[in-house]
Short mmCIF file of C-alpha atoms and ligand atoms in Angstrom, two decimals:
data_model
loop_
_atom_site.label_atom_id
_atom_site.label_comp_id
_atom_site.label_asym_id
_atom_site.label_seq_id
_atom_site.Cartn_x
_atom_site.Cartn_y
_atom_site.Cartn_z
CA ALA A 993 -12.15 -71.70 -52.64
CA VAL A 994 -13.83 -68.90 -50.80
CA ASP A 995 -15.06 -65.62 -52.21
CA ALA A 996 -13.63 -63.25 -49.61
CA PRO A 997 -14.64 -59.58 -49.55
CA SER A 998 -11.72 -57.31 -50.37
CA GLN A 999 -12.90 -53.71 -50.71
CA LEU A 1000 -13.81 -51.06 -48.16
CA PHE A 1001 -17.53 -50.65 -47.52
CA ILE A 1002 -18.42 -46.94 -47.49
CA ASP A 1003 -21.80 -45.31 -48.13
CA GLY A 1004 -23.25 -48.67 -49.08
CA GLU A 1005 -20.66 -49.14 -51.85
CA HIS A 1006 -17.62 -51.36 -52.27
CA VAL A 1007 -14.67 -49.08 -52.88
CA ASP A 1008 -10.89 -49.28 -53.10
CA ALA A 1009 -8.75 -47.29 -50.72
CA LEU A 1010 -8.11 -43.74 -51.98
CA SER A 1011 -4.40 -44.52 -51.89
CA GLY A 1012 -4.98 -47.67 -53.93
CA GLU A 1013 -3.00 -49.65 -51.34
CA ARG A 1014 -3.88 -53.17 -50.26
CA PHE A 1015 -2.74 -55.56 -47.54
CA ALA A 1016 -2.73 -59.32 -47.25
CA ALA A 1017 -5.34 -61.20 -45.23
CA VAL A 1018 -3.26 -64.19 -44.13
CA ASN A 1019 -4.53 -67.61 -43.09
CA PRO A 1020 -2.65 -68.26 -39.82
CA ALA A 1021 -2.97 -72.04 -40.23
CA THR A 1022 -0.90 -72.00 -43.45
CA GLY A 1023 0.77 -68.59 -43.69
CA GLU A 1024 -0.88 -68.20 -47.12
CA THR A 1025 -2.64 -65.10 -48.38
CA ILE A 1026 -6.42 -65.50 -48.57
CA THR A 1027 -6.96 -62.25 -50.43
CA GLU A 1028 -5.55 -58.73 -50.69
CA VAL A 1029 -7.82 -56.29 -48.88
CA ALA A 1030 -8.04 -52.55 -49.57
CA LEU A 1031 -5.98 -50.74 -46.93
CA GLY A 1032 -8.05 -47.93 -45.45
CA GLY A 1033 -6.16 -44.84 -44.30
CA ALA A 1034 -7.01 -41.43 -42.83
CA ALA A 1035 -8.60 -40.20 -46.09
CA ASP A 1036 -10.88 -43.25 -46.24
CA ILE A 1037 -11.87 -42.72 -42.62
CA ASP A 1038 -12.76 -39.12 -43.56
CA ALA A 1039 -14.97 -40.38 -46.38
CA ALA A 1040 -16.64 -42.92 -44.11
CA VAL A 1041 -17.25 -40.36 -41.37
CA ASP A 1042 -18.72 -37.93 -43.95
CA SER A 1043 -21.07 -40.62 -45.13
CA ALA A 1044 -22.03 -41.60 -41.57
CA ARG A 1045 -22.58 -37.95 -40.60
CA THR A 1046 -24.80 -37.24 -43.62
CA ALA A 1047 -26.80 -40.38 -42.90
CA PHE A 1048 -27.21 -39.38 -39.28
CA GLU A 1049 -28.16 -35.77 -39.96
CA ASP A 1050 -30.85 -36.57 -42.52
CA GLY A 1051 -32.46 -39.04 -40.14
CA ARG A 1052 -32.74 -41.93 -42.59
CA TRP A 1053 -32.05 -44.29 -39.69
CA ALA A 1054 -32.06 -42.17 -36.54
CA ASN A 1055 -35.62 -40.96 -37.19
CA LEU A 1056 -37.15 -44.37 -37.77
CA ALA A 1057 -39.42 -45.60 -35.01
CA PRO A 1058 -37.34 -47.74 -32.63
CA ARG A 1059 -39.47 -50.73 -33.47
CA ASP A 1060 -38.67 -50.34 -37.15
CA ARG A 1061 -34.95 -50.21 -36.45
CA GLY A 1062 -35.39 -53.24 -34.24
CA GLN A 1063 -37.10 -55.18 -37.03
CA VAL A 1064 -34.18 -54.47 -39.36
CA LEU A 1065 -31.68 -55.76 -36.77
CA ILE A 1066 -33.76 -58.90 -36.33
CA LYS A 1067 -33.74 -59.31 -40.11
CA LEU A 1068 -29.95 -58.88 -40.09
CA ALA A 1069 -29.72 -61.66 -37.49
CA GLY A 1070 -31.67 -63.84 -39.93
CA CYS A 1071 -29.36 -62.92 -42.85
CA ILE A 1072 -26.35 -63.89 -40.74
CA GLU A 1073 -27.97 -67.19 -39.88
CA ASP A 1074 -28.73 -67.79 -43.58
CA ASN A 1075 -25.07 -67.18 -44.42
CA ALA A 1076 -23.70 -69.06 -41.41
CA GLU A 1077 -21.61 -71.50 -43.41
CA GLU A 1078 -19.80 -68.81 -45.36
CA LEU A 1079 -19.23 -66.66 -42.26
CA GLN A 1080 -17.89 -69.50 -40.14
CA LEU A 1081 -15.46 -70.39 -42.91
CA LEU A 1082 -14.30 -66.79 -43.38
CA GLU A 1083 -13.70 -66.46 -39.63
CA THR A 1084 -11.77 -69.72 -39.45
CA LEU A 1085 -9.61 -68.87 -42.46
CA ASP A 1086 -8.95 -65.33 -41.29
CA VAL A 1087 -8.00 -65.93 -37.63
CA GLY A 1088 -7.50 -69.71 -37.33
CA LYS A 1089 -10.46 -70.34 -35.06
CA PRO A 1090 -11.45 -74.04 -35.00
CA ILE A 1091 -14.43 -74.51 -37.29
CA ARG A 1092 -16.42 -76.35 -34.59
CA TYR A 1093 -16.44 -73.16 -32.53
CA SER A 1094 -16.76 -70.56 -35.28
CA ARG A 1095 -20.23 -71.93 -36.01
CA ARG A 1096 -21.41 -72.88 -32.53
CA VAL A 1097 -19.99 -69.87 -30.76
CA ASP A 1098 -19.07 -67.01 -33.10
CA VAL A 1099 -21.87 -67.19 -35.64
CA ALA A 1100 -24.46 -68.27 -33.06
CA GLN A 1101 -23.59 -65.50 -30.61
CA THR A 1102 -23.48 -62.89 -33.35
CA VAL A 1103 -26.98 -63.88 -34.46
CA ASN A 1104 -28.17 -63.74 -30.84
CA THR A 1105 -26.66 -60.31 -30.28
CA TYR A 1106 -28.31 -58.64 -33.28
CA ALA A 1107 -31.61 -60.33 -32.45
CA TRP A 1108 -31.38 -59.35 -28.76
CA TYR A 1109 -30.77 -55.68 -29.51
CA GLY A 1110 -33.41 -55.77 -32.22
CA GLU A 1111 -35.92 -57.00 -29.65
CA ALA A 1112 -34.76 -54.42 -27.10
CA ALA A 1113 -35.02 -51.46 -29.49
CA ASP A 1114 -38.52 -50.38 -28.45
CA LYS A 1115 -38.16 -51.23 -24.78
CA LEU A 1116 -35.85 -48.46 -23.63
CA TYR A 1117 -37.73 -45.87 -21.62
CA GLY A 1118 -36.75 -42.37 -20.53
CA GLU A 1119 -37.39 -40.87 -17.09
CA ILE A 1120 -39.13 -37.89 -15.56
CA ALA A 1121 -36.99 -36.11 -13.00
CA PRO A 1122 -38.52 -35.35 -9.55
CA THR A 1123 -38.78 -31.57 -9.97
CA GLY A 1124 -41.06 -29.07 -8.19
CA PRO A 1125 -44.56 -28.22 -9.52
CA HIS A 1126 -43.45 -25.50 -11.97
CA ALA A 1127 -40.83 -27.46 -13.83
CA LEU A 1128 -40.71 -30.57 -15.93
CA GLY A 1129 -37.41 -32.43 -16.28
CA MET A 1130 -37.45 -35.17 -18.89
CA ILE A 1131 -34.59 -37.55 -19.43
CA THR A 1132 -34.77 -39.00 -22.93
CA LYS A 1133 -32.39 -41.42 -24.57
CA GLU A 1134 -30.98 -40.07 -27.80
CA PRO A 1135 -28.41 -41.44 -30.24
CA ILE A 1136 -24.95 -39.91 -29.86
CA GLY A 1137 -24.42 -39.34 -33.60
CA VAL A 1138 -21.48 -40.92 -35.37
CA VAL A 1139 -19.88 -43.75 -33.43
CA GLY A 1140 -16.43 -45.10 -34.26
CA ALA A 1141 -15.96 -48.77 -33.41
CA VAL A 1142 -12.42 -50.15 -33.17
CA THR A 1143 -12.13 -53.85 -32.49
CA PRO A 1144 -9.65 -56.69 -31.89
CA TRP A 1145 -9.17 -59.92 -33.81
CA ASN A 1146 -9.79 -62.58 -31.17
CA PHE A 1147 -13.58 -62.85 -31.63
CA PRO A 1148 -14.00 -60.62 -34.67
CA MET A 1149 -17.62 -61.17 -35.63
CA MET A 1150 -18.89 -61.41 -32.06
CA MET A 1151 -16.94 -58.45 -30.78
CA ASN A 1152 -18.13 -56.35 -33.72
CA SER A 1153 -21.73 -57.31 -32.97
CA TRP A 1154 -21.36 -56.20 -29.33
CA LYS A 1155 -20.51 -52.75 -30.65
CA LEU A 1156 -22.61 -52.42 -33.79
CA ALA A 1157 -25.87 -53.85 -32.48
CA PRO A 1158 -26.36 -51.44 -29.53
CA ALA A 1159 -25.05 -48.42 -31.49
CA LEU A 1160 -27.34 -49.13 -34.44
CA MET A 1161 -30.30 -50.01 -32.24
CA ALA A 1162 -30.11 -46.54 -30.69
CA GLY A 1163 -30.11 -44.81 -34.09
CA ASN A 1164 -26.42 -43.94 -34.42
CA SER A 1165 -24.41 -44.15 -37.61
CA VAL A 1166 -21.23 -46.20 -37.33
CA VAL A 1167 -17.76 -46.41 -38.81
CA LEU A 1168 -16.21 -49.77 -37.95
CA LYS A 1169 -12.43 -50.22 -38.09
CA PRO A 1170 -11.85 -53.93 -37.55
CA ALA A 1171 -8.42 -55.23 -36.56
CA GLU A 1172 -6.06 -55.55 -39.51
CA GLN A 1173 -5.75 -59.28 -38.72
CA SER A 1174 -9.50 -59.87 -39.17
CA PRO A 1175 -11.18 -57.74 -41.86
CA LEU A 1176 -13.19 -60.43 -43.68
CA THR A 1177 -16.31 -61.10 -41.62
CA ALA A 1178 -16.57 -57.39 -40.77
CA LEU A 1179 -16.80 -56.53 -44.47
CA ARG A 1180 -19.29 -59.30 -45.13
CA ILE A 1181 -21.54 -58.22 -42.25
CA GLY A 1182 -21.50 -54.68 -43.71
CA GLU A 1183 -22.97 -56.10 -46.94
CA LEU A 1184 -25.52 -58.19 -45.08
CA ALA A 1185 -26.60 -55.14 -43.07
CA LEU A 1186 -27.41 -53.32 -46.32
CA GLU A 1187 -29.30 -56.36 -47.56
CA ALA A 1188 -31.30 -56.46 -44.31
CA GLY A 1189 -32.37 -52.84 -44.76
CA ILE A 1190 -29.84 -50.71 -42.87
CA PRO A 1191 -29.62 -47.66 -45.16
CA PRO A 1192 -26.37 -46.82 -46.99
CA GLY A 1193 -23.99 -44.73 -44.91
CA VAL A 1194 -25.37 -45.91 -41.58
CA LEU A 1195 -22.78 -48.68 -41.30
CA ASN A 1196 -19.36 -48.22 -42.92
CA VAL A 1197 -16.50 -50.70 -42.62
CA VAL A 1198 -12.92 -49.52 -43.13
CA PRO A 1199 -10.18 -52.09 -42.52
CA GLY A 1200 -6.76 -50.55 -41.99
CA TYR A 1201 -3.89 -50.29 -39.54
CA GLY A 1202 -4.35 -48.94 -36.04
CA GLU A 1203 -1.70 -46.23 -36.24
CA THR A 1204 -3.32 -44.75 -39.36
CA ALA A 1205 -7.00 -45.61 -39.77
CA GLY A 1206 -7.64 -46.27 -36.05
CA ARG A 1207 -5.90 -43.09 -35.02
CA ALA A 1208 -7.76 -41.02 -37.64
CA LEU A 1209 -11.06 -42.29 -36.27
CA GLY A 1210 -10.01 -41.62 -32.67
CA ARG A 1211 -8.97 -38.04 -33.50
CA HIS A 1212 -11.80 -37.22 -35.88
CA PRO A 1213 -13.63 -34.01 -34.95
CA PHE A 1214 -16.97 -35.27 -36.32
CA VAL A 1215 -16.96 -38.60 -34.50
CA ASP A 1216 -19.06 -38.27 -31.34
CA GLY A 1217 -18.17 -41.48 -29.57
CA ILE A 1218 -15.64 -44.30 -29.71
CA THR A 1219 -16.31 -47.83 -28.61
CA PHE A 1220 -13.00 -49.66 -28.38
CA THR A 1221 -11.94 -53.16 -27.43
CA GLY A 1222 -8.27 -54.10 -27.47
CA SER A 1223 -5.09 -53.72 -25.51
CA THR A 1224 -4.78 -51.44 -22.50
CA GLU A 1225 -2.03 -49.40 -24.21
CA VAL A 1226 -4.24 -48.59 -27.18
CA GLY A 1227 -7.27 -47.99 -24.93
CA LYS A 1228 -5.26 -45.24 -23.24
CA LEU A 1229 -4.36 -43.80 -26.65
CA PHE A 1230 -8.06 -43.42 -27.44
CA LEU A 1231 -8.56 -41.39 -24.27
CA GLU A 1232 -5.66 -39.22 -25.43
CA TYR A 1233 -7.07 -38.89 -28.97
CA SER A 1234 -10.35 -37.77 -27.45
CA ALA A 1235 -8.65 -35.24 -25.19
CA LYS A 1236 -6.67 -33.85 -28.10
CA SER A 1237 -9.64 -33.58 -30.46
CA ASN A 1238 -13.28 -33.04 -29.52
CA MET A 1239 -13.56 -34.80 -26.13
CA LYS A 1240 -15.67 -37.50 -27.72
CA ARG A 1241 -16.97 -40.17 -25.36
CA VAL A 1242 -14.75 -43.23 -25.17
CA SER A 1243 -15.67 -46.61 -23.83
CA ALA A 1244 -12.77 -49.04 -23.61
CA GLU A 1245 -12.71 -52.75 -22.87
CA THR A 1246 -9.07 -53.68 -22.45
CA GLY A 1247 -6.65 -56.33 -21.21
CA GLY A 1248 -6.59 -58.81 -18.34
CA LYS A 1249 -4.46 -61.15 -16.21
CA THR A 1250 -7.25 -63.18 -14.65
CA PRO A 1251 -6.50 -65.08 -11.43
CA ASN A 1252 -8.21 -68.45 -11.14
CA ILE A 1253 -7.98 -69.27 -7.42
CA ILE A 1254 -8.39 -72.86 -6.23
CA PHE A 1255 -8.73 -73.56 -2.51
CA ALA A 1256 -8.14 -77.04 -1.09
CA ASP A 1257 -11.87 -77.28 -0.30
CA ALA A 1258 -12.96 -76.82 -3.93
CA PRO A 1259 -16.09 -79.00 -4.22
CA ASP A 1260 -15.18 -80.77 -7.46
CA LEU A 1261 -11.50 -80.61 -8.29
CA ASP A 1262 -11.90 -82.47 -11.61
CA PHE A 1263 -14.42 -79.93 -12.77
CA ALA A 1264 -12.24 -77.03 -11.62
CA ILE A 1265 -9.19 -78.39 -13.43
CA GLY A 1266 -11.18 -78.91 -16.63
CA ALA A 1267 -12.41 -75.32 -16.37
CA VAL A 1268 -8.89 -74.05 -15.77
CA GLY A 1269 -7.79 -75.74 -19.01
CA PHE A 1270 -10.71 -74.28 -20.92
CA SER A 1271 -10.14 -70.81 -19.55
CA ILE A 1272 -6.53 -70.59 -20.74
CA PHE A 1273 -6.32 -72.94 -23.73
CA TRP A 1274 -9.63 -72.34 -25.49
CA ASN A 1275 -9.23 -69.88 -28.39
CA THR A 1276 -5.48 -70.52 -27.85
CA GLY A 1277 -5.66 -68.27 -24.80
CA GLU A 1278 -6.37 -65.25 -27.02
CA MET A 1279 -9.03 -63.95 -24.65
CA CYS A 1280 -9.15 -60.84 -22.48
CA ILE A 1281 -10.58 -62.95 -19.64
CA ALA A 1282 -8.21 -65.90 -20.14
CA GLY A 1283 -7.41 -67.47 -16.75
CA SER A 1284 -3.70 -66.86 -17.21
CA ARG A 1285 -2.72 -67.02 -13.51
CA LEU A 1286 -3.67 -70.11 -11.53
CA LEU A 1287 -3.35 -69.65 -7.76
CA VAL A 1288 -3.45 -72.96 -5.86
CA GLU A 1289 -3.59 -73.57 -2.11
CA ARG A 1290 -0.48 -75.43 -0.98
CA PRO A 1291 -2.01 -78.78 0.22
CA ILE A 1292 -3.34 -79.56 -3.28
CA TYR A 1293 -0.63 -77.73 -5.23
CA ASP A 1294 1.47 -80.67 -6.50
CA GLN A 1295 -1.61 -82.64 -7.46
CA VAL A 1296 -3.13 -79.71 -9.36
CA VAL A 1297 0.11 -78.92 -11.19
CA GLU A 1298 0.35 -82.49 -12.42
CA ARG A 1299 -3.26 -82.71 -13.53
CA VAL A 1300 -3.30 -79.30 -15.21
CA GLY A 1301 -0.25 -80.43 -17.19
CA GLU A 1302 -2.26 -83.41 -18.45
CA VAL A 1303 -5.25 -81.26 -19.31
CA ALA A 1304 -2.93 -78.91 -21.24
CA ASP A 1305 -1.75 -81.75 -23.44
CA SER A 1306 -5.38 -82.43 -24.47
CA TRP A 1307 -5.44 -78.94 -26.05
CA ALA A 1308 -2.66 -79.65 -28.57
CA PRO A 1309 -3.28 -77.54 -31.67
CA GLY A 1310 -4.30 -78.85 -35.09
CA ASN A 1311 -5.88 -77.91 -38.41
CA PRO A 1312 -8.74 -75.52 -37.60
CA LEU A 1313 -10.78 -76.79 -40.57
CA ASP A 1314 -10.92 -80.27 -38.99
CA PRO A 1315 -14.16 -80.45 -36.97
CA LYS A 1316 -12.36 -82.46 -34.26
CA THR A 1317 -9.76 -79.73 -33.62
CA LYS A 1318 -10.13 -77.90 -30.29
CA ALA A 1319 -7.24 -75.42 -30.71
CA GLY A 1320 -5.92 -73.77 -33.85
CA PRO A 1321 -2.94 -71.53 -34.57
CA VAL A 1322 -2.41 -68.14 -32.95
CA VAL A 1323 -3.44 -65.22 -35.10
CA ASP A 1324 -0.18 -64.25 -36.83
CA ASP A 1325 3.58 -64.41 -36.77
CA THR A 1326 3.86 -61.29 -34.57
CA GLN A 1327 1.66 -62.88 -31.93
CA LEU A 1328 3.60 -66.16 -32.21
CA GLN A 1329 6.94 -64.41 -31.66
CA LYS A 1330 5.52 -62.47 -28.73
CA ILE A 1331 4.27 -65.66 -27.05
CA ILE A 1332 7.55 -67.53 -27.63
CA GLY A 1333 9.41 -64.52 -26.21
CA TYR A 1334 7.33 -64.68 -23.01
CA ILE A 1335 7.91 -68.44 -22.71
CA GLU A 1336 11.69 -67.87 -22.92
CA ARG A 1337 11.43 -65.12 -20.35
CA GLY A 1338 9.53 -67.46 -18.00
CA THR A 1339 12.34 -70.01 -18.11
CA GLU A 1340 15.03 -67.33 -17.72
CA GLU A 1341 13.32 -65.89 -14.66
CA GLY A 1342 13.23 -69.32 -12.97
CA ALA A 1343 9.70 -70.64 -13.49
CA ARG A 1344 9.45 -74.42 -13.93
CA LEU A 1345 8.22 -75.54 -17.36
CA VAL A 1346 5.73 -78.37 -16.76
CA THR A 1347 4.65 -78.94 -20.35
CA GLY A 1348 4.74 -77.31 -23.80
CA GLY A 1349 6.95 -74.34 -24.56
CA SER A 1350 7.54 -74.65 -28.30
CA ARG A 1351 6.29 -73.72 -31.71
CA VAL A 1352 4.88 -76.83 -33.42
CA LEU A 1353 3.51 -77.96 -36.81
CA THR A 1354 6.01 -75.71 -38.62
CA GLU A 1355 5.64 -77.87 -41.75
CA THR A 1356 2.14 -76.38 -42.21
CA GLY A 1357 3.55 -72.86 -42.55
CA GLY A 1358 1.13 -71.89 -39.76
CA TYR A 1359 1.65 -70.23 -36.37
CA PHE A 1360 1.06 -73.01 -33.87
CA VAL A 1361 2.19 -72.99 -30.22
CA GLU A 1362 1.96 -75.84 -27.73
CA PRO A 1363 -0.26 -75.32 -24.70
CA THR A 1364 2.28 -74.32 -22.09
CA VAL A 1365 2.23 -74.59 -18.30
CA PHE A 1366 4.70 -73.01 -15.89
CA ALA A 1367 4.67 -73.95 -12.19
CA ASP A 1368 6.43 -72.35 -9.20
CA VAL A 1369 5.79 -68.94 -10.71
CA ARG A 1370 6.23 -65.87 -8.51
CA ASN A 1371 3.78 -63.07 -9.07
CA ASP A 1372 6.62 -60.64 -9.78
CA MET A 1373 7.82 -62.64 -12.80
CA THR A 1374 7.10 -61.17 -16.22
CA ILE A 1375 4.84 -64.09 -17.20
CA ALA A 1376 2.62 -63.36 -14.19
CA ARG A 1377 2.53 -59.61 -14.77
CA GLU A 1378 2.08 -59.08 -18.49
CA GLU A 1379 -0.79 -60.14 -20.69
CA ILE A 1380 0.62 -62.85 -22.98
CA PHE A 1381 -2.56 -63.41 -24.97
CA GLY A 1382 -1.59 -66.98 -25.79
CA PRO A 1383 -1.89 -70.52 -24.39
CA VAL A 1384 0.52 -69.98 -21.49
CA LEU A 1385 -0.49 -70.65 -17.88
CA SER A 1386 1.40 -69.50 -14.76
CA ILE A 1387 0.75 -71.53 -11.59
CA ILE A 1388 1.44 -69.83 -8.28
CA PRO A 1389 1.14 -71.50 -4.85
CA PHE A 1390 -0.38 -69.76 -1.78
CA ASP A 1391 -0.82 -70.59 1.92
CA THR A 1392 -3.61 -68.38 3.23
CA GLN A 1393 -6.78 -66.72 1.97
CA GLN A 1394 -5.27 -63.30 2.62
CA GLU A 1395 -2.18 -64.18 0.61
CA ALA A 1396 -4.34 -65.43 -2.28
CA LEU A 1397 -6.23 -62.14 -2.31
CA GLU A 1398 -3.03 -60.09 -2.22
CA ILE A 1399 -1.43 -62.01 -5.07
CA ALA A 1400 -4.62 -61.89 -7.15
CA ASN A 1401 -5.01 -58.13 -6.70
CA ASP A 1402 -1.33 -57.37 -7.26
CA THR A 1403 -1.80 -56.63 -10.96
CA ARG A 1404 -2.40 -53.59 -13.12
CA TYR A 1405 -5.41 -55.30 -14.68
CA GLY A 1406 -8.86 -55.79 -13.21
CA LEU A 1407 -11.05 -57.53 -15.75
CA SER A 1408 -12.17 -60.81 -14.16
CA ALA A 1409 -11.35 -63.42 -11.52
CA ALA A 1410 -12.62 -66.80 -10.34
CA VAL A 1411 -12.69 -68.56 -6.96
CA TRP A 1412 -13.12 -72.29 -6.38
CA THR A 1413 -14.21 -73.18 -2.83
CA SER A 1414 -17.12 -74.84 -1.04
CA ASN A 1415 -16.96 -72.31 1.79
CA LEU A 1416 -19.72 -69.81 1.02
CA ALA A 1417 -18.44 -67.12 3.38
CA ARG A 1418 -15.00 -67.35 1.80
CA ALA A 1419 -16.46 -67.19 -1.70
CA HIS A 1420 -18.24 -63.93 -0.87
CA THR A 1421 -15.31 -62.42 1.00
CA MET A 1422 -12.97 -63.21 -1.88
CA ALA A 1423 -15.42 -61.95 -4.52
CA ALA A 1424 -15.80 -58.68 -2.65
CA GLY A 1425 -12.06 -58.32 -2.17
CA LEU A 1426 -11.04 -59.12 -5.74
P1 NAD U 902 -4.77 -53.87 -30.06
O1 NAD U 902 -5.01 -52.88 -29.00
O2 NAD U 902 -3.43 -54.00 -30.65
O3 NAD U 902 -5.74 -53.57 -31.31
C1 NAD U 902 -7.12 -53.36 -31.12
C2 NAD U 902 -7.62 -52.42 -32.20
O4 NAD U 902 -6.99 -51.17 -32.02
C3 NAD U 902 -7.28 -52.89 -33.62
O5 NAD U 902 -8.36 -52.58 -34.47
C4 NAD U 902 -6.07 -52.07 -33.95
O6 NAD U 902 -5.90 -51.84 -35.32
C5 NAD U 902 -6.36 -50.77 -33.23
N1 NAD U 902 -5.15 -50.02 -32.91
C6 NAD U 902 -3.90 -50.51 -32.66
N2 NAD U 902 -3.04 -49.51 -32.44
C7 NAD U 902 -3.73 -48.36 -32.56
C8 NAD U 902 -3.40 -46.99 -32.44
N3 NAD U 902 -2.15 -46.60 -32.20
N4 NAD U 902 -4.38 -46.07 -32.60
C9 NAD U 902 -5.64 -46.46 -32.88
N5 NAD U 902 -6.01 -47.72 -33.01
C10 NAD U 902 -5.09 -48.67 -32.85
O7 NAD U 902 -5.32 -55.24 -29.51
P2 NAD U 902 -5.38 -56.65 -30.25
O8 NAD U 902 -4.01 -57.20 -30.30
O9 NAD U 902 -6.15 -56.55 -31.51
O10 NAD U 902 -6.28 -57.48 -29.25
C11 NAD U 902 -5.77 -58.04 -28.10
C12 NAD U 902 -6.08 -57.18 -26.91
O11 NAD U 902 -7.48 -56.94 -26.83
C13 NAD U 902 -5.72 -57.84 -25.60
O12 NAD U 902 -5.10 -56.90 -24.77
C14 NAD U 902 -7.07 -58.24 -25.03
O13 NAD U 902 -7.12 -58.39 -23.64
C15 NAD U 902 -7.95 -57.16 -25.49
N6 NAD U 902 -9.35 -57.57 -25.48
C16 NAD U 902 -10.18 -57.08 -24.50
C17 NAD U 902 -11.49 -57.51 -24.43
C18 NAD U 902 -12.44 -56.97 -23.39
O14 NAD U 902 -13.64 -57.12 -23.56
N7 NAD U 902 -11.96 -56.37 -22.33
C19 NAD U 902 -11.96 -58.42 -25.36
C20 NAD U 902 -11.09 -58.91 -26.34
C21 NAD U 902 -9.78 -58.46 -26.40
#
């Protein structure tokens, strides 16, 4: 049994939603409800922003010496470390992440992030502008005010730390709206932050749906900045919310369709193929930088297709609580249906299914999909164009370097890319062109 947090965290207090509504936090490995969490809505976002604004204005955090804020963040890193076992379990239950990674990756990186920003807090300098003799132009770094953080569910604790740690380090107050699929570790970190010495009101956590709570935060007139990670569609909405409200600053990290490009002269093909498997099947492919398109030079194409198929099979999903499991379920039924829909579309549009393609382990009640590989994909097929956000790889052959570059760049995304070659000039030309 796990004692999962289930109330909103506003002004340093655990509170129910003003509407009294709740929603189920579901374990994707079993389909069972872990706990019912208070469902934050627009009114709760208002309360959280009020609290954050008051905390910011009275300077209880913003006016501390940077070093003192830094020390608190370092203490928070320690509290997270002390509660590692509980946090890794909450993350695994909430989003189905294999337990071996939720400790080694998610908890470890979250600890590192808070510690890193804590250490950096008193090392940010301003500048003096090169003015004439009768003027002095000083550029100082100031907190923005109230920052709204809206995050996805694929690396909940880590992704939250990438937003909270820098915002808090700089003296801002924050309202975090985690993804509705992953409220648990966000709420727990809110409590630990208070324990570590972050004053009440400086960090508020309001789980809720995007269209209500997320939108209310994006449109709030007293929120000064939004830091968002999630889909491209919703990233665009935040720019719109900003334009239609107070022109708050928006930073958005959004989707991807990463090309992994293997030339016939790749120095170590075994290593490259292993990395290809990791880049699309780790975290069940639920990664913005997942290598979802594999471009392979024709002379090694058949060989690579066959070997990638074998590597895929080694990522068969299993119980995420088993320390041997490398891949768990996908996050929920919606995501499962979306992935299966794309797989069907791939077959309909004429791609060749090399391995996988089905939902598995249905007897568990969980949302498990086989690692899936399509070969002979054309870049204009849906599976090569849209972000699937699941363990589905599209392999596309190419004949020349120029063609590889054109295919790779023919996408509406631009997040990341990889090139495998032993030709240094080609590596640089490709990197510059991508
Ligand atoms: P999503 O865009 O559906 O949701 C992200 C967040 O936005 C959630 O908190 C959600 O509640 C909120 N949201 C949804 N609709 C909203 C609306 N209408 N108004 C306001 N807020 C709204 O994305 P997701 O499914 O949670 O995550 C997967 C996506 O995130 C993928 O596209 C992936 O590539 C992207 N992602 C990007 C990065 C990166 O660093 N670039 C990292 C991880 C994930």
